[in-house]
Amino acid sequence: MTRPLTSAERALSALREMIMGGQLAPGARLGEVELADRLGVSRTPVREALSRLAAEGLVQVVPNRGARVATWTVAELEGVFDLRAVLEPRLTALAVPNARPADVDELDALARRMQEVGAPGPDQDLDALVPLNRAFHDRLVALAGHPALAAALAAAIHPPIVRRNFLTYDEESLRRSLGHHAEIVAALRAGDPDWARAVMTSHIANARAVMVRAARLQTTATATPEEETA
Amino acid sequence: MTRPLTSAERALSALREMIMGGQLAPGARLGEVELADRLGVSRTPVREALSRLAAEGLVQVVPNRGARVATWTVAELEGVFDLRAVLEPRLTALAVPNARPADVDELDALARRMQEVGAPGPDQDLDALVPLNRAFHDRLVALAGHPALAAALAAAIHPPIVRRNFLTYDEESLRRSLGHHAEIVAALRAGDPDWARAVMTSHIANARAVMVRAARLQTTATATPEEETA
DNA sequence: TCCGGAGAAGTTGCATGCAAGGTAGGGCCG
DNA sequence: CGGCCCTACCTTGCATGCAACTTCTCCGGA
C-alpha cells in the first residue's frame, strides 16, 4: 500500500518530469508563484522542491534571484560520459550474478519492445523509447545492488540530459543502441560479466558520440540565450 | 566580495558541520523546532536545509515523522570504498597535468602539516587532521577539473563518514596514510599520473581497511539503537 | 542620443499560524 | 492482569503575510 504523497513530493516529481521531459527548456526561469499556481499548491512546497532539485543539479538557484533549469556545456557533457563510461560497465558486470531468470526476462521484454517502437517505419515512436530506456537502465542499476554506485551515477547523470534525446540519434546509432540492450540481455543470460561490461562500454561510447554531436549542433544553432518559461 | 549567506544556507552548513563533526550521532532525531531555536531562525529555513541534506543523503526524512541523521551499514560502507577506489585514483591522475607548482606547494604544505600534527607524541592532535585531510582531498578534486566526477564522488562519500575517523586509525595505518599524502605530492611534482594513481589506490585501500574494522567494532559494541539528540 | 538614477512593480526569503497526522499515556473492557 | 482504545499533546505540512532585495521603467541631465 502506497503512502499518500506530500504536496512537496508531488511538486518535486512533477518538476522533475517537466524538466526531464523537455517541457521546461534549459535556462528557463522557474518562478515560484507561477509554478505554485500551475501545480495547485502554495509556494512553500514549490520552494522545497526547487531546493532539492538544486541539490540534485537539475536546477540552479541564485539567492534572491530565483531558480532556472540547469544548463550545461559540451565540456560538462563530455565529463558526464567519461564518468558513465567508468561506472556503468562496472555496474552492469555487478548485475550479472544477481540477475534471476525472471529479471532477465523482464529486461528482455523491455529490449524487444524498444526494438519494436524504435524500428524505422510508420510505427516508429521515439518518444516511447525514453521511458523504456529509463526502465531498462534503472532495472539494471537495481540488479547491481550497489547503492553507493547508484547514487554516484545518479548525481552525475541528472544534471544533463540523456532523455528526450533519442530524437537526436541517427538511424545507425539508434540501431546500434537498441542492439546493445539486446546483447546485454544475452550476456546476462549467459552469466558472463565481462561480456556484459564490454557491451555497456560500447553502449556508452555510442551514446556519447551522438550526444556530443547533438550538443555541438545545438549550441551553435542557439547563439541566443533563450528566455522562455514554458 | 562574498555575498551574505541566507539563513537557509547557514542552517545547511551548520547542520552539515554538526553531522560531519560527530556532534549529531547517526540516528539522532532532528526536531525542527529544536534546531530552529538552536540556530536562531524559524522552522522554514531549517526545513529547507533538512530537505537538501536528505537529498545529499546525510539525513533521512520520513513524512510526518521527522528527520534523523542517516545511519549506514557495514555493507554500505564497503560499497562507498569500492567506489572511491574507482573514482579517486582516476581523479588523482587527472590532477597531475593540471597542477601548477604553486598548487603542488600548497598540497605539500598540507601534507607536511598533517605529518606534524599526526606524529605520535604529546603534540599529536588527531582532531586537527580532519580539516587538513579534507582540505588536501578537496584541493586534489579541484585540480582534477572534472565537475561530474567530483559530483559523483561527493554523492557517494557524503552519506557515510570519512571524517572524525582519524580517531580510529591505529598508529601504523595512520603513518601509512600520511605518507601517502606526501607521496602523492611527490608524484605530482614528478608529473607522473600513473604513480599518483597508484598511491591513491593504496591510500583508499588502507582507509577502507581501517574504516571497515572500526565500523565492525562499533556495530557490535552498540547493540542498543541509540536515541540521543545531542 | 545616451547614460545615470529614482521610483515602482515584481520576486524571493523568512516568520508565523493553523490544520492534519502521529505518538504516548491512562482508563476501560475482556 | 493483559490488551485495546480513546484522549491529549506534540510534530510536521502547508498557506499566508510582510519585509528585503532585484530589476525594469521612466525621466532628467549631459
Short mmCIF file of C-alpha atoms (C1' of nucleotides) in Angstrom, two decimals:
data_model
loop_
_atom_site.label_atom_id
_atom_site.label_comp_id
_atom_site.label_asym_id
_atom_site.label_seq_id
_atom_site.Cartn_x
_atom_site.Cartn_y
_atom_site.Cartn_z
CA MET A 1 0.00 0.00 0.00
CA THR A 2 1.38 3.33 -1.01
CA ARG A 3 1.52 6.24 1.37
CA PRO A 4 -0.21 9.40 0.17
CA LEU A 5 2.48 11.69 -1.19
CA THR A 6 3.01 15.10 0.32
CA SER A 7 2.50 18.19 -1.79
CA ALA A 8 6.21 18.84 -1.81
CA GLU A 9 6.88 15.37 -3.15
CA ARG A 10 4.32 15.77 -5.88
CA ALA A 11 5.80 19.12 -6.79
CA LEU A 12 9.23 17.55 -6.85
CA SER A 13 8.37 14.77 -9.22
CA ALA A 14 6.18 16.98 -11.35
CA LEU A 15 9.00 19.44 -11.83
CA ARG A 16 11.49 16.68 -12.43
CA GLU A 17 9.28 15.22 -15.12
CA MET A 18 8.77 18.60 -16.73
CA ILE A 19 12.49 19.19 -16.90
CA MET A 20 13.46 15.70 -17.94
CA GLY A 21 10.65 15.60 -20.45
CA GLY A 22 11.85 18.77 -22.06
CA GLN A 23 8.73 20.81 -21.35
CA LEU A 24 10.96 23.18 -19.41
CA ALA A 25 13.92 24.16 -21.56
CA PRO A 26 17.39 24.53 -20.07
CA GLY A 27 17.79 28.07 -18.80
CA ALA A 28 14.06 28.56 -18.41
CA ARG A 29 13.07 30.69 -15.47
CA LEU A 30 11.22 28.93 -12.65
CA GLY A 31 9.07 31.48 -10.85
CA GLU A 32 7.75 30.26 -7.54
CA VAL A 33 4.27 31.74 -7.83
CA GLU A 34 3.83 30.58 -11.39
CA LEU A 35 4.83 27.01 -10.53
CA ALA A 36 2.71 27.08 -7.40
CA ASP A 37 -0.32 28.15 -9.41
CA ARG A 38 0.33 25.57 -12.08
CA LEU A 39 0.69 22.79 -9.53
CA GLY A 40 -2.16 23.97 -7.35
CA VAL A 41 -0.15 24.37 -4.16
CA SER A 42 1.39 27.25 -2.27
CA ARG A 43 4.93 28.50 -2.71
CA THR A 44 6.25 26.58 0.28
CA PRO A 45 6.27 23.07 -1.22
CA VAL A 46 7.45 24.52 -4.52
CA ARG A 47 10.41 26.11 -2.77
CA GLU A 48 11.21 22.81 -1.12
CA ALA A 49 11.08 21.02 -4.45
CA LEU A 50 13.29 23.59 -6.14
CA SER A 51 15.74 23.32 -3.31
CA ARG A 52 16.02 19.60 -3.69
CA LEU A 53 16.28 19.80 -7.44
CA ALA A 54 19.12 22.25 -6.95
CA ALA A 55 20.85 19.72 -4.72
CA GLU A 56 20.40 17.16 -7.47
CA GLY A 57 21.82 19.55 -10.00
CA LEU A 58 18.75 19.75 -12.20
CA VAL A 59 18.10 23.35 -11.25
CA GLN A 60 20.35 26.28 -10.49
CA VAL A 61 19.28 28.66 -7.73
CA VAL A 62 20.76 32.07 -7.10
CA PRO A 63 19.66 33.65 -3.80
CA ASN A 64 17.16 36.46 -4.22
CA ARG A 65 17.18 35.89 -7.95
CA GLY A 66 15.22 32.74 -8.40
CA ALA A 67 15.71 29.38 -10.00
CA ARG A 68 16.41 28.30 -13.55
CA VAL A 69 16.60 24.96 -15.26
CA ALA A 70 20.24 23.97 -15.25
CA THR A 71 22.25 24.35 -18.40
CA TRP A 72 25.40 22.52 -19.38
CA THR A 73 28.30 22.98 -21.66
CA VAL A 74 29.72 20.49 -24.11
CA ALA A 75 32.69 20.01 -21.79
CA GLU A 76 30.39 19.10 -18.90
CA LEU A 77 28.51 16.73 -21.12
CA GLU A 78 31.74 15.00 -22.08
CA GLY A 79 32.69 14.79 -18.43
CA VAL A 80 29.44 13.03 -17.66
CA PHE A 81 30.02 10.46 -20.36
CA ASP A 82 33.56 9.98 -19.11
CA LEU A 83 32.08 9.03 -15.82
CA ARG A 84 29.33 6.87 -17.19
CA ALA A 85 31.97 5.04 -19.16
CA VAL A 86 33.66 4.15 -15.88
CA LEU A 87 30.64 3.43 -13.73
CA GLU A 88 28.01 1.82 -15.89
CA PRO A 89 30.07 -1.04 -17.30
CA ARG A 90 31.12 -1.85 -13.77
CA LEU A 91 27.55 -1.70 -12.61
CA THR A 92 26.45 -3.93 -15.44
CA ALA A 93 29.03 -6.53 -14.54
CA LEU A 94 27.81 -6.47 -10.96
CA ALA A 95 24.26 -7.09 -12.12
CA VAL A 96 25.15 -10.33 -13.87
CA PRO A 97 25.40 -12.68 -10.87
CA ASN A 98 22.33 -11.08 -9.26
CA ALA A 99 20.03 -11.41 -12.26
CA ARG A 100 17.46 -14.12 -11.78
CA PRO A 101 15.75 -15.58 -14.85
CA ALA A 102 12.65 -13.52 -14.16
CA ASP A 103 14.75 -10.36 -14.11
CA VAL A 104 16.39 -11.26 -17.39
CA ASP A 105 13.01 -11.93 -18.95
CA GLU A 106 11.81 -8.54 -17.85
CA LEU A 107 14.84 -6.83 -19.37
CA ASP A 108 14.39 -8.92 -22.46
CA ALA A 109 10.82 -7.71 -22.80
CA LEU A 110 11.95 -4.10 -22.47
CA ALA A 111 14.71 -4.56 -25.02
CA ARG A 112 12.31 -6.18 -27.50
CA ARG A 113 9.71 -3.51 -27.01
CA MET A 114 12.35 -0.87 -27.69
CA GLN A 115 13.33 -2.62 -30.89
CA GLU A 116 9.69 -2.55 -31.96
CA VAL A 117 8.91 1.07 -31.29
CA GLY A 118 12.35 2.13 -32.46
CA ALA A 119 12.25 0.31 -35.79
CA PRO A 120 12.22 2.71 -38.73
CA GLY A 121 8.88 2.99 -40.42
CA PRO A 122 5.44 4.46 -39.84
CA ASP A 123 5.11 2.91 -36.39
CA GLN A 124 8.35 4.37 -35.10
CA ASP A 125 7.72 6.24 -31.85
CA LEU A 126 10.86 7.82 -30.50
CA ASP A 127 9.05 9.42 -27.57
CA ALA A 128 8.03 5.99 -26.34
CA LEU A 129 11.68 4.98 -26.22
CA VAL A 130 12.57 7.38 -23.45
CA PRO A 131 10.61 5.76 -20.61
CA LEU A 132 11.53 2.29 -21.87
CA ASN A 133 15.19 3.19 -21.90
CA ARG A 134 14.98 4.60 -18.41
CA ALA A 135 13.21 1.50 -17.22
CA PHE A 136 15.90 -0.71 -18.72
CA HIS A 137 18.78 1.16 -17.16
CA ASP A 138 17.01 1.57 -13.82
CA ARG A 139 16.33 -2.14 -13.70
CA LEU A 140 19.96 -2.83 -14.35
CA VAL A 141 21.04 -0.40 -11.65
CA ALA A 142 18.75 -2.08 -9.18
CA LEU A 143 20.12 -5.50 -10.05
CA ALA A 144 23.66 -4.38 -9.37
CA GLY A 145 22.71 -3.97 -5.73
CA HIS A 146 25.28 -1.26 -5.13
CA PRO A 147 23.53 1.79 -3.63
CA ALA A 148 26.64 3.93 -3.45
CA LEU A 149 27.43 3.36 -7.09
CA ALA A 150 23.84 4.07 -8.00
CA ALA A 151 23.92 7.32 -6.04
CA ALA A 152 27.12 8.42 -7.70
CA LEU A 153 25.72 7.64 -11.10
CA ALA A 154 22.50 9.46 -10.40
CA ALA A 155 24.40 12.51 -9.20
CA ALA A 156 26.47 12.56 -12.34
CA ILE A 157 23.71 11.88 -14.84
CA HIS A 158 20.94 14.05 -13.55
CA PRO A 159 22.31 17.45 -14.44
CA PRO A 160 22.44 16.78 -18.11
CA ILE A 161 20.12 15.05 -20.36
CA VAL A 162 20.08 11.54 -21.68
CA ARG A 163 16.34 11.83 -22.05
CA ARG A 164 14.22 13.13 -24.93
CA ASN A 165 17.42 12.67 -26.85
CA PHE A 166 16.57 9.66 -28.82
CA LEU A 167 15.36 12.39 -31.07
CA THR A 168 18.97 13.16 -31.85
CA TYR A 169 20.04 9.62 -32.71
CA ASP A 170 20.73 8.98 -36.35
CA GLU A 171 19.35 5.74 -37.68
CA GLU A 172 22.54 3.73 -37.48
CA SER A 173 23.43 4.81 -33.96
CA LEU A 174 19.92 4.09 -32.80
CA ARG A 175 20.01 0.60 -34.23
CA ARG A 176 23.35 0.04 -32.52
CA SER A 177 21.99 1.34 -29.24
CA LEU A 178 18.93 -0.89 -29.30
CA GLY A 179 21.11 -3.81 -30.31
CA HIS A 180 23.29 -3.21 -27.27
CA HIS A 181 20.30 -3.62 -25.00
CA ALA A 182 19.52 -6.95 -26.54
CA GLU A 183 23.14 -8.00 -26.32
CA ILE A 184 23.28 -7.10 -22.65
CA VAL A 185 20.29 -9.35 -22.09
CA ALA A 186 22.16 -12.11 -23.88
CA ALA A 187 25.22 -11.59 -21.70
CA LEU A 188 23.06 -11.71 -18.59
CA ARG A 189 21.50 -14.93 -19.74
CA ALA A 190 24.95 -16.36 -20.39
CA GLY A 191 26.08 -15.21 -16.96
CA ASP A 192 29.14 -13.56 -18.43
CA PRO A 193 30.07 -10.34 -16.57
CA ASP A 194 32.92 -9.48 -18.90
CA TRP A 195 30.68 -9.67 -21.92
CA ALA A 196 28.06 -7.50 -20.24
CA ARG A 197 30.67 -4.99 -19.22
CA ALA A 198 32.07 -4.77 -22.71
CA VAL A 199 28.70 -4.22 -24.31
CA MET A 200 27.85 -1.50 -21.85
CA THR A 201 31.15 0.19 -22.59
CA SER A 202 30.25 0.25 -26.27
CA HIS A 203 26.76 1.43 -25.43
CA ILE A 204 28.05 4.45 -23.55
CA ALA A 205 30.64 5.26 -26.18
CA ASN A 206 27.97 5.19 -28.86
CA ALA A 207 25.64 7.39 -26.83
CA ARG A 208 28.50 9.75 -26.10
CA ALA A 209 29.25 10.24 -29.75
CA VAL A 210 25.62 11.01 -30.51
CA MET A 211 25.10 13.36 -27.60
CA VAL A 212 28.24 15.35 -28.08
CA ARG A 213 27.50 15.84 -31.74
CA ALA A 214 23.95 16.93 -30.93
CA ALA A 215 25.12 19.30 -28.22
CA ARG A 216 27.62 20.89 -30.60
CA LEU A 217 24.91 21.50 -33.17
CA GLN A 218 22.53 22.84 -30.58
CA THR A 219 24.95 25.32 -29.06
CA THR A 220 25.99 26.66 -32.43
CA ALA A 221 22.37 26.90 -33.52
CA THR A 222 21.21 28.79 -30.45
CA ALA A 223 23.62 31.65 -30.18
CA THR A 224 20.78 33.49 -28.47
CA PRO A 225 20.46 32.64 -24.79
CA GLU A 226 16.85 31.61 -24.82
CA GLU A 227 14.47 33.15 -22.34
CA GLU A 228 11.35 31.07 -22.34
CA THR A 229 9.27 29.96 -19.40
CA ALA A 230 7.39 27.10 -20.95
CA MET B 1 33.47 40.04 -2.12
CA THR B 2 31.30 37.41 -0.59
CA ARG B 3 27.56 37.57 -0.77
CA PRO B 4 25.79 37.46 2.59
CA LEU B 5 24.51 33.95 3.11
CA THR B 6 20.82 33.30 3.52
CA SER B 7 19.50 31.79 6.72
CA ALA B 8 18.76 28.55 4.95
CA GLU B 9 22.33 28.33 3.72
CA ARG B 10 23.70 28.97 7.18
CA ALA B 11 21.39 26.35 8.61
CA LEU B 12 22.51 23.95 5.91
CA SER B 13 26.19 24.29 6.57
CA ALA B 14 25.72 24.41 10.32
CA LEU B 15 23.81 21.15 10.25
CA ARG B 16 26.27 19.60 7.86
CA GLU B 17 29.13 20.50 10.16
CA MET B 18 27.30 19.17 13.19
CA ILE B 19 26.70 15.86 11.48
CA MET B 20 30.11 15.55 9.89
CA GLY B 21 31.78 16.66 13.09
CA GLY B 22 30.03 13.98 15.04
CA GLN B 23 28.12 16.29 17.34
CA LEU B 24 24.95 14.74 15.96
CA ALA B 25 25.21 10.99 16.21
CA PRO B 26 23.85 8.76 13.46
CA GLY B 27 20.22 8.04 14.16
CA ALA B 28 19.79 11.17 16.26
CA ARG B 29 16.42 12.80 15.94
CA LEU B 30 16.35 16.21 14.25
CA GLY B 31 13.34 18.14 15.55
CA GLU B 32 12.56 21.21 13.51
CA VAL B 33 11.71 23.49 16.40
CA GLU B 34 14.70 22.45 18.43
CA LEU B 35 17.09 23.06 15.53
CA ALA B 36 15.37 26.33 14.70
CA ASP B 37 15.84 27.52 18.28
CA ARG B 38 19.42 26.40 18.38
CA LEU B 39 20.24 28.15 15.11
CA GLY B 40 18.20 31.22 15.90
CA VAL B 41 15.94 31.05 12.86
CA SER B 42 12.40 29.91 12.15
CA ARG B 43 11.43 26.43 11.07
CA THR B 44 11.23 27.37 7.40
CA PRO B 45 14.96 27.59 6.63
CA VAL B 46 15.57 24.57 8.84
CA ARG B 47 13.10 22.57 6.81
CA GLU B 48 14.81 23.66 3.64
CA ALA B 49 18.19 22.64 4.99
CA LEU B 50 16.91 19.25 6.13
CA SER B 51 15.37 18.71 2.76
CA ARG B 52 18.63 19.35 0.99
CA LEU B 53 20.59 17.23 3.41
CA ALA B 54 18.14 14.46 2.70
CA ALA B 55 18.84 14.86 -1.00
CA GLU B 56 22.54 14.59 -0.19
CA GLY B 57 21.90 11.50 1.86
CA LEU B 58 23.17 12.88 5.14
CA VAL B 59 19.77 12.70 6.82
CA GLN B 60 16.75 10.52 6.36
CA VAL B 61 13.29 12.08 6.34
CA VAL B 62 10.05 10.20 6.79
CA PRO B 63 6.95 12.27 6.01
CA ASN B 64 5.04 13.34 9.09
CA ARG B 65 7.60 11.66 11.29
CA GLY B 66 10.57 13.91 11.10
CA ALA B 67 14.21 13.68 10.19
CA ARG B 68 17.09 11.67 11.61
CA VAL B 69 20.79 11.63 10.96
CA ALA B 70 21.40 8.92 8.38
CA THR B 71 22.84 5.63 9.50
CA TRP B 72 24.76 3.17 7.41
CA THR B 73 25.61 -0.48 7.47
CA VAL B 74 28.99 -2.09 7.03
CA ALA B 75 27.88 -3.23 3.57
CA GLU B 76 27.09 0.33 2.56
CA LEU B 77 30.41 1.48 3.89
CA GLU B 78 32.20 -1.13 1.83
CA GLY B 79 30.24 -0.04 -1.20
CA VAL B 80 31.41 3.51 -0.72
CA PHE B 81 35.03 2.46 -0.55
CA ASP B 82 34.54 0.32 -3.63
CA LEU B 83 33.50 3.40 -5.43
CA ARG B 84 36.20 5.62 -4.03
CA ALA B 85 38.70 3.01 -5.15
CA VAL B 86 37.46 3.50 -8.69
CA LEU B 87 36.98 7.24 -8.76
CA GLU B 88 39.67 8.80 -6.63
CA PRO B 89 42.73 7.26 -8.29
CA ARG B 90 41.32 8.38 -11.61
CA LEU B 91 40.71 11.82 -10.27
CA THR B 92 44.21 12.00 -8.88
CA ALA B 93 45.71 11.07 -12.22
CA LEU B 94 43.67 13.82 -13.85
CA ALA B 95 45.02 16.34 -11.38
CA VAL B 96 48.64 15.70 -12.33
CA PRO B 97 48.83 17.65 -15.59
CA ASN B 98 46.76 20.49 -14.13
CA ALA B 99 48.87 21.01 -11.02
CA ARG B 100 50.95 24.14 -11.22
CA PRO B 101 53.97 24.46 -8.94
CA ALA B 102 52.04 26.75 -6.60
CA ASP B 103 49.32 24.12 -6.28
CA VAL B 104 51.85 21.43 -5.50
CA ASP B 105 53.48 23.64 -2.88
CA GLU B 106 50.12 24.16 -1.27
CA LEU B 107 49.43 20.43 -1.14
CA ASP B 108 52.95 19.90 0.12
CA ALA B 109 52.33 22.30 2.98
CA LEU B 110 49.13 20.48 3.89
CA ALA B 111 50.84 17.11 3.79
CA ARG B 112 53.71 18.31 5.97
CA ARG B 113 51.36 19.92 8.44
CA MET B 114 49.47 16.65 8.69
CA GLN B 115 52.68 14.77 9.36
CA GLU B 116 53.43 17.20 12.17
CA VAL B 117 50.12 17.13 13.97
CA GLY B 118 49.74 13.42 13.32
CA ALA B 119 53.14 12.40 14.66
CA PRO B 120 52.87 10.29 17.81
CA GLY B 121 53.77 12.12 20.95
CA PRO B 122 52.40 14.79 23.27
CA ASP B 123 51.72 17.20 20.40
CA GLN B 124 49.61 14.75 18.45
CA ASP B 125 46.26 16.30 17.60
CA LEU B 126 44.04 13.94 15.70
CA ASP B 127 41.16 16.41 15.59
CA ALA B 128 43.29 18.84 13.65
CA LEU B 129 43.87 16.21 11.00
CA VAL B 130 40.26 16.14 9.88
CA PRO B 131 40.06 19.60 8.31
CA LEU B 132 43.58 19.25 6.90
CA ASN B 133 42.67 15.98 5.29
CA ARG B 134 39.52 17.44 3.81
CA ALA B 135 41.48 20.41 2.50
CA PHE B 136 44.01 18.09 0.87
CA HIS B 137 41.43 15.95 -0.86
CA ASP B 138 39.27 18.92 -1.85
CA ARG B 139 42.27 20.58 -3.39
CA LEU B 140 43.01 17.48 -5.42
CA VAL B 141 39.40 17.25 -6.56
CA ALA B 142 39.52 20.86 -7.69
CA LEU B 143 42.75 20.30 -9.58
CA ALA B 144 41.25 17.39 -11.50
CA GLY B 145 38.88 19.85 -13.14
CA HIS B 146 36.18 17.26 -13.65
CA PRO B 147 32.92 18.52 -12.13
CA ALA B 148 30.90 15.44 -12.97
CA LEU B 149 33.39 13.16 -11.32
CA ALA B 150 33.52 15.46 -8.31
CA ALA B 151 29.74 15.40 -8.05
CA ALA B 152 29.63 11.64 -8.23
CA LEU B 153 32.27 11.34 -5.59
CA ALA B 154 30.52 13.80 -3.32
CA ALA B 155 27.26 11.94 -3.69
CA ALA B 156 28.90 8.69 -2.76
CA ILE B 157 31.02 9.93 0.11
CA HIS B 158 28.58 12.20 1.86
CA PRO B 159 26.24 9.66 3.32
CA PRO B 160 28.84 7.94 5.39
CA ILE B 161 31.73 9.19 7.27
CA VAL B 162 35.37 9.59 6.43
CA ARG B 163 35.60 12.40 8.93
CA ARG B 164 36.25 12.34 12.67
CA ASN B 165 37.62 8.94 11.92
CA PHE B 166 41.28 9.54 12.23
CA LEU B 167 40.39 8.63 15.75
CA THR B 168 40.01 5.07 14.59
CA TYR B 169 43.34 4.81 12.81
CA ASP B 170 45.93 2.64 14.50
CA GLU B 171 49.41 4.05 14.54
CA GLU B 172 50.77 2.12 11.61
CA SER B 173 47.81 2.81 9.32
CA LEU B 174 47.91 6.47 10.21
CA ARG B 175 51.60 6.70 9.35
CA ARG B 176 50.90 4.98 6.06
CA SER B 177 48.03 7.32 5.32
CA LEU B 178 50.05 10.46 6.00
CA GLY B 179 52.89 9.01 3.97
CA HIS B 180 50.54 8.56 1.04
CA HIS B 181 49.74 12.24 1.04
CA ALA B 182 53.39 13.10 0.85
CA GLU B 183 53.93 10.55 -1.88
CA ILE B 184 51.08 11.98 -3.91
CA VAL B 185 52.76 15.34 -3.70
CA ALA B 186 55.97 13.75 -4.96
CA ALA B 187 54.12 12.15 -7.86
CA LEU B 188 52.56 15.49 -8.73
CA ARG B 189 55.96 17.14 -8.71
CA ALA B 190 57.30 14.40 -10.93
CA GLY B 191 54.33 14.84 -13.25
CA ASP B 192 53.66 11.12 -13.22
CA PRO B 193 49.94 10.33 -13.36
CA ASP B 194 50.40 6.59 -13.03
CA TRP B 195 52.40 6.99 -9.89
CA ALA B 196 49.80 9.35 -8.41
CA ARG B 197 47.01 6.97 -9.32
CA ALA B 198 48.75 4.04 -7.73
CA VAL B 199 49.40 5.86 -4.48
CA MET B 200 45.80 6.97 -4.26
CA THR B 201 44.67 3.42 -4.82
CA SER B 202 46.77 2.32 -1.87
CA HIS B 203 45.51 5.25 0.15
CA ILE B 204 41.89 4.24 -0.32
CA ALA B 205 42.60 0.59 0.33
CA ASN B 206 44.33 1.49 3.57
CA ALA B 207 41.48 3.74 4.66
CA ARG B 208 38.99 1.08 3.72
CA ALA B 209 40.65 -1.48 5.94
CA VAL B 210 40.65 0.90 8.89
CA MET B 211 37.07 2.06 8.42
CA VAL B 212 35.55 -1.32 7.93
CA ARG B 213 37.29 -2.66 11.01
CA ALA B 214 36.11 0.34 13.04
CA ALA B 215 32.57 0.00 11.77
CA ARG B 216 32.50 -3.65 12.71
CA LEU B 217 33.63 -2.89 16.23
CA GLN B 218 31.16 -0.07 16.54
CA THR B 219 28.15 -2.03 15.42
CA THR B 220 28.93 -4.91 17.72
CA ALA B 221 29.60 -2.56 20.61
CA THR B 222 26.36 -0.63 20.27
CA ALA B 223 23.73 -3.30 20.22
CA THR B 224 21.42 -0.65 21.66
CA PRO B 225 19.94 1.62 18.98
CA GLU B 226 20.99 4.92 20.45
CA GLU B 227 18.42 7.66 20.88
CA GLU B 228 20.29 10.85 21.63
CA THR B 229 19.60 14.29 20.31
CA ALA B 230 22.90 15.97 21.00
"C1'" DT C 1 21.01 60.39 -28.32
"C1'" DC C 2 22.90 58.14 -24.48
"C1'" DC C 3 23.85 57.49 -19.70
"C1'" DG C 4 22.57 57.56 -14.75
"C1'" DG C 5 19.35 57.42 -11.08
"C1'" DA C 6 14.95 57.43 -8.70
"C1'" DG C 7 10.75 55.08 -8.35
"C1'" DA C 8 7.60 51.21 -8.86
"C1'" DA C 9 6.46 46.59 -9.67
"C1'" DG C 10 7.55 42.05 -9.03
"C1'" DT C 11 10.24 38.26 -6.61
"C1'" DT C 12 12.28 35.91 -3.21
"C1'" DG C 13 13.35 34.96 1.97
"C1'" DC C 14 11.53 34.09 6.15
"C1'" DA C 15 8.28 34.06 10.17
"C1'" DT C 16 4.03 32.72 11.89
"C1'" DG C 17 -0.45 30.34 12.29
"C1'" DC C 18 -3.48 26.61 11.60
"C1'" DA C 19 -4.78 22.03 10.44
"C1'" DA C 20 -3.64 17.13 9.85
"C1'" DG C 21 -1.14 13.32 11.21
"C1'" DG C 22 1.50 10.78 14.75
"C1'" DT C 23 2.83 9.40 19.48
"C1'" DA C 24 2.37 8.45 24.30
"C1'" DG C 25 -0.22 7.74 28.43
"C1'" DG C 26 -4.14 6.33 31.03
"C1'" DG C 27 -8.53 4.24 31.61
"C1'" DC C 28 -11.81 0.62 30.27
"C1'" DC C 29 -13.11 -3.92 28.92
"C1'" DG C 30 -12.24 -8.72 28.46
"C1'" DC D 1 -3.57 -8.85 34.98
"C1'" DG D 2 -3.02 -8.04 29.98
"C1'" DG D 3 -4.61 -5.95 25.79
"C1'" DC D 4 -7.18 -2.27 23.40
"C1'" DC D 5 -8.96 2.13 22.59
"C1'" DC D 6 -9.52 6.85 23.43
"C1'" DT D 7 -7.69 11.25 24.55
"C1'" DA D 8 -4.38 14.88 24.95
"C1'" DC D 9 -0.02 16.54 23.48
"C1'" DC D 10 3.43 17.11 20.18
"C1'" DT D 11 5.38 17.35 15.50
"C1'" DT D 12 5.17 18.04 10.87
"C1'" DG D 13 2.97 20.02 6.38
"C1'" DC D 14 1.40 23.84 4.26
"C1'" DA D 15 -0.67 28.51 3.42
"C1'" DT D 16 -0.29 33.22 4.08
"C1'" DG D 17 1.72 37.77 5.12
"C1'" DC D 18 5.38 41.00 5.39
"C1'" DA D 19 9.98 42.74 4.68
"C1'" DA D 20 14.13 42.89 1.78
"C1'" DC D 21 16.17 42.59 -2.44
"C1'" DT D 22 16.19 42.83 -7.81
"C1'" DT D 23 15.02 44.51 -11.83
"C1'" DC D 24 12.52 47.15 -15.04
"C1'" DT D 25 10.88 51.63 -16.41
"C1'" DC D 26 10.81 56.27 -16.90
"C1'" DC D 27 12.66 60.70 -16.50
"C1'" DG D 28 16.22 64.35 -16.20
"C1'" DG D 29 20.73 65.85 -17.42
"C1'" DA D 30 24.92 65.84 -20.16
#
